[in-house]
Amino acid sequence: MIRRLGTGLVVLWAAATASYVALLLAPGDTVDILVGDGPDTPEIRARIVAEWGLDRPEIVQYLSYLWRLLHGDLGRSYQAQRGVGEILAGQVGPTAQLTLAAAGTGVLLAGVIALATAGRGRWARGVASAAELVAVSVPPFLIGIVLLSVFSFTLGWFPVSGAQGPRALVLPALALGLPIAGVLGQVLRGGLEHALEQPFAVTARARGLTERALVARHALRHALIPAVTLAGWFTGTLLGGAVITEILFGRPGLGQVAMQAVTGRDMPVVMAVVLLSAVVYVAISTLLDLAYRAIDPRIRT
Amino acid sequence: MRRPVRRRAPAALSAAVLLAALTGCGATAAEQAAPATLTWAVETQPITLNPQQWSQNKTRLLVFNQFDALLSKAEDGTYHPWLATSWTVSDDGLTYTLDLREDVTFHDGATFDAASVKANLDQFLVPGYNPAVAAIQLRSFGRAEVVAPYRLRITLKEPDGLFLDFLASPYAGQVSPESLKSAKDLKFGGPDLVGTGPFILDRYVQGQEIHYRRNPAYRWPPAGAAHQGPAHLAELTYRFLPEAAVRVGALTSGQVQVIEGVPATEVALIEKDPSLALRTSLNSGTAYYYYFNTSHPPFDDKRVRQAFREAVDLDAVLRSVYRGTATRAWSVVGRRSPFYDASLENSFGGDVAKANALLDAAGWTGRDAEGYRVKDGRRLTVREVASAPYVRDRRDVLAQAIQAQVKQNAGIDFQVRIVDQGSAQRALDEDEYELFGNSRGDADAGAALNLILPAKAAINRTRFADPRVDKWLADASASSDQAARKKLYARAQRAVVAEHAVVFPIYVPADQVAASRDVQGLGFEPASGTPASAYDVRIGT
């Protein structure tokens, strides 16, 4: 566990440094970004350089950046001129809500569909995999627009925007969760069907185990391993998809903050979001390790 | 860092219609029954809510809900009372004496007086507070003195005809001096930066919404307001919906009552819907136009600059890109500004034969395998560099349409590059561009011209210098005589548009607001042409 923690810290330091170097290598200097497309006079530039401490050597700026990070100080946003930590603090909650709801929706839908169709007739399988294919291949943006048009603008069942109450979470969670359900459903069904053809399944059936009990007690365990591996991939999809989903639905969250920061080249915010993603990634992969151990006894030591 | 964020230009709408929208409901305003709440979907999130840090044209409508300026400005460029009841300017143009309203209180209960105005002005002198405003709009500011509780004397270092424009701008939004000291995030503003406006900001959720409640004590609207006393609406929510299709859907399904930023593709839909009303206003400031970089070939040759303008059938381009909702520009100055020089109309553009004759005369006579003109083995290539965050109104599509026209009509290779802000800035600094497109939202077009046209101007992207233009603009800036300024600005416009052809005016940006029919009193700010605050807005018939 201590080794894992050490690896995690190295990953975080690498992420912090990589984003810092990327900033250095990016075209145009920081002063240009702070000036924006407004009046650009030597006087204004001099004031900005002094205010942001941009006249110090780059290595000094890098070390002081790391030093501040160690103290939990994420710096100040160029655009909003507020503390980055404060900007992110209000946004983590809504994004966590959205991504968890989306992941839950995806896993639940995939599980239900896979269990209902694995090893069943060609017709049921065909419909399910066609639906999964659509969910995977249609961009979340389009799914979101369609969901909004039908369930919000036409039927009026759900509000278009905001993070007030669970009702406002339904459509965004669906828009973000459907592609996950698509991929996961296919993998899970494939795994289940593969497991059901294994010798142990034949043995179990011979012992008089019902098909239902076989799937639930034995096959599912085998099918889960590749599905759990995919969870790492979800993390990326969810964070990326959250950007589009949050903007489309007018929800607060890290996605729209990241989007604004990238288009405005607000580097302190961009770097903080990168770091946060790294933290989440490290946390998720640790949890996955634990999950493997729970699912597959062979990994336990 | 001013960021005029603006929309597509509409079919010309007369000022009379706009005025009717602004004032038409005055008579019935008092009869309104219960105070109401309103939700308004906006496209752009404010970068800051501090009026003195204001930088986005699109957030003017938020600023003046919470804050009042010292003066107000009418569409004809004249100034009127707001928190200042009267003002005098000394003959040498150096001393401004303001008399202030004596019945105004800030939302935190503090009294508004000469001392608070002085505190607001002095705040700009704090290093790093707003370097751009300190160096541009307030460069002539000397000092402010309290001569009586409600009388303030401001001394300038040099005469500045645009100082009144500053006093009527969001920068002169009056903030309670106590909150200037205590606000947690001074530069960002937010609920703990306190104003005197008709609404009190009580909630800001980044990425979601901004919520105001009515200021019950309010009775100091600017001259020209449709009613007196507190605002009609008890509560007001601006919801951020960046996606245009979602804004329109939210409006048509009744989830919001007002939207701004109506895309050209949806205009017909909204006009057909009897329960909705669309209002449009041209913006003030400068038109959207291409700057020709005159510092190196090929645009150091006036004939090539003229040829580029003649090679484009702009009316056809605007029709196809904006579906007939754009207003063609003929000058640097927007059509809505009192300084607009109408004599430039129909003076250039769309003559393909002339374009080709000009290029032949300029020596671009050869053609390469792809049909582009060549001279001394070099292709007639011009590059536009644009910073992605500032590309709006589908200006990327517009550029592609123009690209196709100049290629087909005159053999010009027009390359469009949309890059990040840093790369764009570097290209500009290193003179690695031939074309640059921009528009500015300044309420006083003269302020924009000062930043663009003089040889040493802060954003002189044409790199063109004409001492006469510099002199006219300097004289106009120093004068507060509107008629004299108009004459000087007309000369400057004719010099850069007609005489030297250093710019290519394209369209006049505009704002569109669509609303449910029962929302009354929506209007546009007379000086800027951007959506006005919600002070006069009410629900009812």
XYZ file of C-alpha atoms in Angstrom, chain A residues 27-28 32-41 43-45 47-48 51 76 78-83 86-87 91 141 145 148 152-153 158-164 247-253 256-257 260 263-265, chain B residues 1-4 45-48 124 128 130-132 134-136 184-185 187-188 204-209 239-243 245-246 249-250 252-253 255 389-390 420-423 425-426 429 438 440 451 458-459 461:
106
model
C 3.481 29.677 -28.129
C 3.153 33.205 -26.878
C 0.301 38.041 -23.987
C -2.389 35.858 -22.512
C -2.966 38.190 -19.601
C -3.197 41.160 -21.955
C -5.775 39.353 -24.092
C -6.923 41.233 -27.159
C -7.190 44.489 -25.263
C -4.973 47.547 -25.241
C -1.368 46.435 -25.221
C 1.101 49.081 -24.124
C 3.144 50.300 -19.414
C 0.347 47.727 -19.111
C 2.762 44.875 -19.781
C 2.449 46.270 -14.569
C 1.273 42.763 -15.396
C 1.931 41.804 -10.506
C -4.730 32.379 -9.026
C -5.591 34.663 -14.926
C -9.123 35.192 -16.177
C -11.223 35.411 -13.059
C -8.437 36.744 -10.845
C -9.563 34.533 -7.983
C -7.959 31.632 -6.198
C -11.845 28.388 -4.609
C -13.042 28.213 -8.214
C -17.387 22.713 -9.040
C -23.559 15.975 -27.629
C -29.691 17.355 -27.745
C -33.430 17.556 -24.321
C -37.436 18.644 -21.786
C -38.580 20.879 -24.661
C -37.225 17.415 -16.927
C -35.711 20.896 -16.619
C -33.089 21.903 -19.170
C -30.478 23.120 -16.812
C -29.175 23.626 -13.373
C -28.128 21.317 -10.596
C -31.184 21.796 -8.434
C -22.037 22.979 -21.233
C -25.005 21.541 -23.095
C -27.177 21.304 -19.999
C -25.957 24.527 -18.379
C -24.716 22.670 -15.310
C -21.977 23.885 -13.025
C -18.947 21.630 -12.863
C -17.240 23.943 -18.132
C -14.485 25.407 -15.954
C -13.399 28.145 -20.290
C -10.114 28.555 -24.547
C -8.944 31.492 -22.450
C -5.497 29.926 -21.884
C -8.627 43.360 -21.537
C -11.765 44.422 -23.238
C -13.543 41.552 -24.886
C -16.468 42.750 -26.893
C -20.513 33.810 -18.459
C -19.056 36.897 -16.864
C -15.316 36.738 -16.335
C -15.827 39.185 -13.497
C -8.052 52.689 -10.085
C -2.368 46.209 -10.463
C -6.864 47.506 -13.557
C -3.717 48.414 -15.512
C -5.543 48.691 -18.836
C -5.433 53.160 -15.702
C -3.350 53.421 -18.875
C -6.139 54.136 -21.376
C -13.194 38.552 -0.494
C -12.443 38.544 -4.216
C -11.269 41.637 -8.765
C -13.989 39.089 -9.299
C -23.632 33.351 -8.279
C -23.121 29.708 -9.231
C -20.366 29.431 -11.788
C -21.532 27.541 -14.860
C -25.154 27.697 -13.810
C -26.744 30.966 -12.914
C -29.042 31.192 -16.471
C -25.920 30.331 -18.455
C -26.784 28.235 -21.502
C -23.836 28.460 -23.908
C -25.458 26.211 -26.530
C -30.096 25.365 -29.695
C -30.612 24.715 -25.986
C -35.498 25.154 -26.792
C -35.630 26.458 -23.244
C -39.975 27.754 -26.723
C -40.764 25.282 -23.952
C -38.531 27.172 -19.106
C -11.802 32.462 -28.062
C -12.604 35.664 -29.928
C -5.025 29.890 -29.560
C -4.566 33.302 -28.018
C -0.809 32.888 -27.469
C -0.105 31.900 -31.072
C -0.536 37.235 -30.202
C 2.846 36.020 -31.373
C 3.849 40.798 -32.433
C -11.919 42.689 -35.242
C -14.945 46.741 -30.669
C -6.815 52.475 -29.922
C -2.162 50.253 -28.687
C -3.791 47.952 -31.243
C -2.935 46.262 -36.579
